[in-house]
Amino acid sequence: MRVVTVDVRHPDPAVIAEAALLIRAGELVAFPTETVYGLGANALDPDAVGRIFETKGRPAWNPVIVHVADTAQARVLAANWPTSAARLAERCWPGPLTLVVPRSSIIPNVVAAGGDTVGLRMPAHRVALALIEAAGCPIAAPSANRFTQVSPTTAGHVLTSLGNSPGLVLDGGPCTVGIESTVVDCTEDAVSILRPGMIGINALTDALEGMDIVVRNARPQHLSGCTRGGGTGEEIPAPRSPGMTRRHYAPHADVWLFYPTDQERIATALVAYMSGQSSRRPVVGLLRSVDFGDLPMTVVRMPDDPAQYAQELYAALHEADARGASIVFIEMPPAGAEWDGIRDRLTRASHEDML
Ligand code: TXA
Ligand code: MG
């Protein structure tokens, strides 16, 4: 495994050419995008895409996103190009938005997990775009981590999760968006948000202005899921997006999600937990407004701004794992659509027996 640093503003053409050659040869290359690092392969080569699944330990029912360098390339991969997709691509690409559209026959089955659609995204990242252009093919890339682990937002996270598996990791520094792209289904009259992200329902609605197209959340934001025994998977309808299993973005530590109003209950539970714990593994708190005083907790202060919060979230979770944390306490961010993507990831990072 080689890790090569690339300048995000001016990616070295020689480095990009080398990475593109590996992609052309059916090998895997991990590369930065604005959301998270991707584990890339030639999207038109089923064997190469199969290697992504092997490396991640990813189940075959979970389709991968295909990255393109422009809309023209996307259209070739779609059986048809819905008007919603056309407008969203025009307004939101390049950017952290994946459009699910009917797939053309050149998309291998393995990419689509046997389904009749494909998720397409043009990333807003010079290294990613340069790589796709140089490879001359669309690049299938899920997040560059083992299945169910937290997505990587640095090259270091990729190495921790995947070890020596990808032949080459392009290191473009920390990702700026920090959580995975918003995934929307454009195959029906209304646009459904299958996976919330930092392009939220309001931005999508604005982008579709004047088109008489409704945007809706395909899944409820399980805000009620913060009492013990509550918030389990039951109330969540069968996922339309196959990757939407609950335990999807989990760190090794237990994640306890709580509302600021639950502070006292959490403090009591923490003291009880600490007194019953023989090992000395640390407890980490990702906190915004709450202060637990002198309780033995390593506190990471999280930002009030959702964009900043998203950018820092996965690094904080990776750091908690690196410290060997037994529990990560996370203060639930406020209600509001701008936090939808973050609440979604936090809910899925937490165990079902939340406090
Ligand atoms: O930001 C991102 O989207 C990152 C970077 C690397 O681009 N990629 C990423 O890929 O998060 P991945 O594989 O970890 O997540 C892809 C998810 C799948 O789990 C699935 O839920 C959804 O996107 N998806 C992909 N193709 C789909 C399809 N045809 N229909 C429905 N959902 C799809
Ligand atoms: Mg992933």
Coordinates of C-alpha atoms and ligand atoms in Angstrom, one line a residue:
M1 CA 0.0 0.0 0.0
R2 CA 1.3 3.4 -0.9
V3 CA 0.0 6.7 0.4
V4 CA 0.7 9.6 -1.8
T5 CA 0.0 13.2 -0.8
V6 CA -1.8 15.3 -3.4
D7 CA -2.3 19.0 -3.5
V8 CA -6.0 19.5 -3.7
R9 CA -5.8 22.7 -5.7
H10 CA -3.2 21.5 -8.2
P11 CA -3.1 17.7 -8.2
D12 CA 0.2 16.5 -9.6
P13 CA -0.7 15.0 -13.1
A14 CA 1.9 12.3 -12.7
V15 CA 0.3 11.1 -9.5
I16 CA -3.1 11.2 -11.0
A17 CA -1.9 9.4 -14.1
E18 CA -0.5 6.6 -12.0
A19 CA -3.7 6.3 -10.0
A20 CA -5.7 6.3 -13.3
L21 CA -3.6 3.5 -14.6
L22 CA -4.3 1.3 -11.6
I23 CA -8.1 2.0 -12.1
R24 CA -7.8 1.1 -15.8
A25 CA -6.0 -2.1 -14.7
G26 CA -8.9 -3.2 -12.5
E27 CA -7.2 -2.2 -9.2
L28 CA -8.6 -0.3 -6.3
V29 CA -7.5 3.3 -5.4
A30 CA -8.7 5.2 -2.3
F31 CA -9.2 8.9 -3.0
P32 CA -10.6 12.0 -1.4
T33 CA -13.9 13.6 -2.1
E34 CA -15.5 16.6 -0.4
T35 CA -17.7 14.2 1.6
V36 CA -15.6 11.2 2.7
Y37 CA -12.8 9.1 1.2
G38 CA -13.9 6.7 -1.5
L39 CA -12.6 3.2 -2.4
G40 CA -12.6 3.5 -6.2
A41 CA -12.7 1.0 -9.0
N42 CA -13.6 1.1 -12.7
A43 CA -17.4 1.1 -12.5
L44 CA -17.7 -0.7 -15.9
D45 CA -15.5 -3.6 -14.8
P46 CA -17.5 -6.1 -12.7
D47 CA -14.4 -7.9 -11.4
A48 CA -12.9 -4.6 -10.2
V49 CA -16.1 -3.6 -8.5
G50 CA -16.3 -7.1 -6.9
R51 CA -12.9 -6.4 -5.3
I52 CA -14.5 -3.4 -3.6
F53 CA -17.1 -5.6 -2.0
E54 CA -14.5 -8.1 -0.9
T55 CA -12.2 -5.5 0.6
K56 CA -15.0 -3.8 2.5
G57 CA -16.7 -7.0 3.6
R58 CA -19.8 -5.4 2.1
P59 CA -22.9 -7.5 1.4
A60 CA -23.8 -7.9 -2.2
W61 CA -27.3 -6.4 -1.7
N62 CA -25.8 -2.9 -1.1
P63 CA -25.3 -0.9 -4.3
V64 CA -22.3 1.4 -4.8
I65 CA -22.4 5.0 -6.0
V66 CA -20.8 5.7 -9.4
H67 CA -18.8 8.9 -9.6
V68 CA -18.7 10.9 -12.9
A69 CA -16.7 13.9 -14.1
D70 CA -19.7 15.7 -15.7
T71 CA -23.4 15.4 -16.5
A72 CA -22.8 14.1 -20.0
Q73 CA -21.0 11.1 -18.5
A74 CA -23.8 10.6 -16.1
R75 CA -26.4 10.6 -18.8
V76 CA -24.7 7.7 -20.6
L77 CA -25.0 5.6 -17.5
A78 CA -28.7 6.3 -17.1
A79 CA -31.5 4.5 -19.1
N80 CA -33.3 7.8 -19.1
W81 CA -32.6 11.2 -17.4
P82 CA -35.6 12.3 -15.4
T83 CA -36.4 16.0 -15.4
S84 CA -35.8 16.1 -11.6
A85 CA -32.3 14.6 -12.1
A86 CA -31.6 17.1 -14.9
R87 CA -32.4 20.1 -12.7
L88 CA -30.7 18.8 -9.6
A89 CA -27.5 18.0 -11.5
E90 CA -27.6 21.5 -13.1
R91 CA -28.1 23.2 -9.7
C92 CA -26.2 20.9 -7.2
W93 CA -23.3 19.3 -9.1
P94 CA -20.5 19.2 -8.6
G95 CA -21.4 18.5 -5.0
P96 CA -22.5 16.1 -2.2
L97 CA -25.6 14.8 -3.9
T98 CA -26.2 11.4 -5.4
L99 CA -29.0 11.0 -7.9
V100 CA -30.7 7.6 -8.2
V101 CA -31.9 7.1 -11.8
P102 CA -32.8 4.1 -14.0
R103 CA -29.6 2.4 -15.0
S104 CA -28.4 1.8 -18.5
S105 CA -27.4 -1.7 -19.6
I106 CA -23.7 -0.8 -19.5
I107 CA -23.8 -0.6 -15.6
P108 CA -22.8 -4.0 -14.3
N109 CA -25.2 -5.9 -12.1
V110 CA -22.7 -5.9 -9.2
V111 CA -22.7 -2.0 -9.1
A112 CA -26.5 -1.9 -8.9
A113 CA -26.7 -4.9 -6.5
G114 CA -29.0 -6.4 -9.1
G115 CA -31.5 -3.5 -9.0
D116 CA -32.7 -1.5 -12.0
T117 CA -31.3 1.9 -10.8
V118 CA -27.9 3.4 -10.3
G119 CA -26.7 6.2 -7.9
L120 CA -24.6 8.8 -9.7
R121 CA -22.6 11.6 -8.3
M122 CA -20.2 14.3 -9.6
P123 CA -18.0 15.2 -6.6
A124 CA -16.8 18.7 -5.9
H125 CA -13.2 17.7 -5.5
R126 CA -10.4 18.4 -7.9
V127 CA -8.5 15.2 -7.1
A128 CA -11.6 13.0 -7.6
L129 CA -12.5 14.8 -10.8
A130 CA -9.0 14.6 -12.2
L131 CA -8.9 10.9 -11.4
I132 CA -12.2 10.2 -13.2
E133 CA -11.1 12.2 -16.2
A134 CA -7.7 10.6 -16.4
A135 CA -9.1 7.1 -16.0
G136 CA -11.5 7.8 -18.8
C137 CA -14.2 5.7 -17.0
P138 CA -16.8 6.3 -14.3
I139 CA -15.5 5.3 -10.9
A140 CA -17.6 3.2 -8.5
A141 CA -16.7 4.2 -4.9
P142 CA -18.3 3.5 -1.6
S143 CA -16.7 5.0 1.5
A144 CA -13.2 3.6 2.0
N145 CA -13.9 1.7 5.2
R146 CA -14.9 -1.9 6.3
F147 CA -18.6 -2.4 6.2
T148 CA -20.5 -0.9 9.3
Q149 CA -17.5 1.1 10.4
V150 CA -17.4 4.9 10.5
S151 CA -16.5 6.5 7.1
P152 CA -13.0 7.9 6.7
T153 CA -12.5 11.7 6.4
T154 CA -8.7 11.4 6.3
A155 CA -6.2 9.1 4.6
G156 CA -5.2 7.9 8.1
H157 CA -8.7 6.7 8.7
V158 CA -8.6 4.7 5.5
L159 CA -5.4 3.0 6.6
T160 CA -6.8 2.2 10.0
S161 CA -9.9 0.6 8.5
L162 CA -8.6 -1.1 5.4
G163 CA -4.9 -1.8 6.2
N164 CA -3.0 -2.7 3.1
S165 CA -5.9 -3.5 0.9
P166 CA -6.0 -0.7 -1.6
G167 CA -2.8 -0.5 -3.6
L168 CA -2.8 3.3 -3.5
V169 CA -4.3 5.9 -1.3
L170 CA -4.4 9.5 -2.5
D171 CA -4.1 11.7 0.5
G172 CA -5.8 15.1 -0.1
G173 CA -6.1 16.0 3.6
P174 CA -9.3 16.2 5.6
C175 CA -12.7 16.2 3.8
T176 CA -14.5 19.5 4.0
V177 CA -18.2 18.2 4.1
G178 CA -17.4 15.3 6.4
I179 CA -20.5 13.1 6.1
E180 CA -21.7 11.1 3.0
S181 CA -23.7 12.6 0.2
T182 CA -27.4 13.1 0.3
V183 CA -29.0 10.3 -1.8
V184 CA -32.2 11.1 -3.7
D185 CA -34.4 8.9 -5.7
C186 CA -35.3 10.6 -9.0
T187 CA -37.2 7.6 -10.5
E188 CA -40.7 8.8 -9.4
D189 CA -42.8 11.9 -9.7
A190 CA -41.7 13.1 -6.3
V191 CA -38.1 13.2 -5.3
S192 CA -37.4 11.1 -2.2
I193 CA -34.5 11.6 0.1
L194 CA -33.1 8.1 0.8
R195 CA -30.1 9.2 2.8
P196 CA -30.1 12.7 4.3
G197 CA -26.9 14.7 4.0
M198 CA -25.7 18.3 4.0
I199 CA -27.7 19.2 0.9
G200 CA -31.0 19.3 2.8
I201 CA -34.7 19.2 1.9
N202 CA -34.8 23.0 1.7
A203 CA -31.9 23.3 -0.8
L204 CA -33.4 20.5 -2.9
T205 CA -36.8 22.1 -2.9
D206 CA -35.2 25.5 -3.9
A207 CA -33.3 23.7 -6.7
L208 CA -36.5 22.3 -8.1
E209 CA -38.3 25.7 -7.9
G210 CA -41.0 26.1 -10.5
M211 CA -41.0 22.5 -11.5
D212 CA -44.0 21.3 -9.4
I213 CA -41.9 18.4 -8.0
V214 CA -42.3 17.5 -4.3
V215 CA -39.3 16.6 -2.2
R216 CA -40.0 14.3 0.7
N217 CA -38.0 12.3 3.3
A218 CA -38.3 8.6 2.5
R219 CA -37.6 7.8 6.2
P220 CA -38.7 9.5 9.4
Q221 CA -36.1 11.4 11.3
H222 CA -36.2 9.1 14.3
L223 CA -35.9 11.9 16.8
S224 CA -38.0 9.9 19.3
G225 CA -35.3 7.3 19.5
C226 CA -33.6 8.5 22.6
T227 CA -35.3 6.6 25.4
R228 CA -34.3 3.2 26.6
G229 CA -36.2 0.5 24.6
G230 CA -37.5 3.1 22.3
G231 CA -36.1 4.1 19.0
T232 CA -35.4 0.6 17.8
G233 CA -35.7 -0.3 14.2
E234 CA -39.4 -1.2 14.4
E235 CA -40.8 2.1 13.5
I236 CA -38.6 2.5 10.5
P237 CA -40.2 1.3 7.3
A238 CA -38.5 -1.2 5.0
P239 CA -35.6 0.7 3.4
R240 CA -35.9 1.7 -0.2
S241 CA -32.2 2.4 -0.2
P242 CA -30.5 -0.9 0.6
G243 CA -27.6 0.5 2.5
M244 CA -29.9 2.1 5.1
T245 CA -29.5 -0.5 7.8
R246 CA -29.4 0.8 11.3
R247 CA -26.0 -0.2 12.4
H248 CA -24.2 1.4 9.6
Y249 CA -21.9 4.1 10.8
A250 CA -20.9 2.7 14.2
P251 CA -17.6 3.2 16.0
H252 CA -16.3 0.3 18.2
A253 CA -17.4 2.1 21.4
D254 CA -21.0 2.2 22.5
V255 CA -22.7 5.4 21.5
W256 CA -25.2 6.9 23.9
L257 CA -27.2 9.6 22.3
F258 CA -29.0 12.0 24.6
Y259 CA -31.0 15.3 24.6
P260 CA -29.6 18.2 26.7
T261 CA -32.8 18.0 28.8
D262 CA -31.6 14.5 29.9
Q263 CA -28.4 15.7 31.3
E264 CA -29.1 14.7 34.9
R265 CA -30.3 11.2 34.0
I266 CA -27.1 10.7 31.9
A267 CA -24.9 12.0 34.7
T268 CA -26.5 9.5 37.1
A269 CA -26.2 6.6 34.6
L270 CA -22.6 7.5 33.9
V271 CA -21.6 7.4 37.6
A272 CA -23.4 4.0 38.0
Y273 CA -21.6 2.7 34.9
M274 CA -18.2 3.9 36.1
S275 CA -18.6 2.3 39.5
G276 CA -19.4 -1.0 37.9
Q277 CA -16.6 -0.9 35.4
S278 CA -13.4 -2.6 36.3
S279 CA -11.4 -1.7 33.2
R280 CA -10.1 1.9 32.8
R281 CA -11.3 2.5 29.3
P282 CA -12.1 6.2 28.9
V283 CA -15.5 7.7 28.3
V284 CA -15.7 10.4 25.6
G285 CA -18.4 13.1 25.3
L286 CA -19.2 14.9 22.1
L287 CA -21.0 17.9 23.6
R288 CA -22.4 21.2 22.4
S289 CA -24.2 22.9 25.2
V290 CA -24.1 20.5 28.1
D291 CA -21.4 20.5 30.8
F292 CA -20.9 17.4 33.0
G293 CA -18.7 19.3 35.4
D294 CA -15.9 17.1 36.9
L295 CA -17.3 13.8 35.8
P296 CA -14.5 11.6 34.4
M297 CA -15.2 12.2 30.7
T298 CA -12.9 13.3 27.9
V299 CA -14.9 16.1 26.4
V300 CA -14.8 17.1 22.7
R301 CA -16.6 20.4 22.2
M302 CA -18.6 20.2 19.0
P303 CA -19.5 23.2 16.9
D304 CA -22.8 25.0 16.8
D305 CA -22.7 25.4 13.1
P306 CA -24.1 22.2 11.3
A307 CA -21.6 22.4 8.4
Q308 CA -18.7 22.6 10.9
Y309 CA -20.2 19.9 13.0
A310 CA -20.5 17.5 10.0
Q311 CA -16.9 18.3 9.1
E312 CA -15.6 17.3 12.5
L313 CA -18.0 14.5 13.5
Y314 CA -16.3 11.4 12.0
A315 CA -12.8 12.5 13.1
A316 CA -14.2 12.8 16.6
L317 CA -15.6 9.2 16.4
H318 CA -12.4 7.8 15.0
E319 CA -10.5 9.6 17.7
A320 CA -12.7 8.1 20.4
D321 CA -12.0 4.6 18.9
A322 CA -8.3 5.4 18.8
R323 CA -8.4 6.2 22.5
G324 CA -10.1 2.9 23.2
A325 CA -13.2 4.6 24.5
S326 CA -15.9 2.3 26.0
I327 CA -18.7 4.8 25.6
V328 CA -19.2 7.9 23.5
F329 CA -21.9 10.2 24.9
I330 CA -23.3 12.4 22.1
E331 CA -25.5 15.4 22.8
M332 CA -28.3 15.4 20.2
P333 CA -28.2 18.5 18.0
P334 CA -31.3 20.7 17.8
A335 CA -34.3 20.0 15.6
G336 CA -34.2 21.7 12.2
A337 CA -33.7 20.5 8.7
E338 CA -30.1 21.7 8.5
W339 CA -29.2 19.0 11.1
D340 CA -31.1 16.1 9.3
G341 CA -28.0 14.5 7.9
I342 CA -26.1 14.7 11.2
R343 CA -29.0 13.4 13.3
D344 CA -29.4 10.5 10.8
R345 CA -25.7 9.5 11.2
L346 CA -25.8 9.9 15.0
T347 CA -28.9 7.8 15.3
R348 CA -27.4 5.1 13.3
A349 CA -24.1 5.2 15.1
S350 CA -25.8 4.6 18.4
H351 CA -26.8 1.2 19.8
E352 CA -30.4 0.4 20.0
D353 CA -30.4 0.4 23.8
M354 CA -29.9 4.1 24.1
L355 CA -30.4 5.9 27.3
Ligands
TXA1 O1 -20.5 10.8 -0.1 C1 -20.6 9.7 -0.6 O2 -21.7 9.3 -1.1 C2 -19.5 8.7 -0.5 C3 -18.3 9.2 -1.4 C4 -17.2 8.3 -1.6 O3 -18.9 9.6 -2.6 N1 -19.9 7.4 -0.9 C5 -20.7 6.6 -0.2 O4 -20.9 5.4 -0.7 O5 -21.1 7.0 0.9 P1 -21.5 4.2 0.2 O6 -21.4 3.0 -0.7 O7 -20.8 4.1 1.5 O8 -23.0 4.5 0.3 C6 -23.8 4.3 -0.8 C7 -25.2 4.3 -0.4 C8 -25.7 2.8 -0.4 O9 -25.6 2.2 0.9 C9 -27.1 3.0 -0.7 O10 -27.8 3.3 0.5 C10 -27.2 4.2 -1.6 O11 -26.0 4.9 -1.4 N2 -27.3 3.8 -3.0 C11 -26.3 3.6 -3.9 N3 -26.9 3.3 -5.1 C12 -28.2 3.2 -4.9 C13 -29.3 2.8 -5.7 N4 -29.2 2.5 -7.0 N5 -30.6 2.9 -5.2 C14 -30.7 3.3 -3.9 N6 -29.7 3.6 -3.1 C15 -28.5 3.6 -3.5
MG2 MG -20.4 3.8 3.5

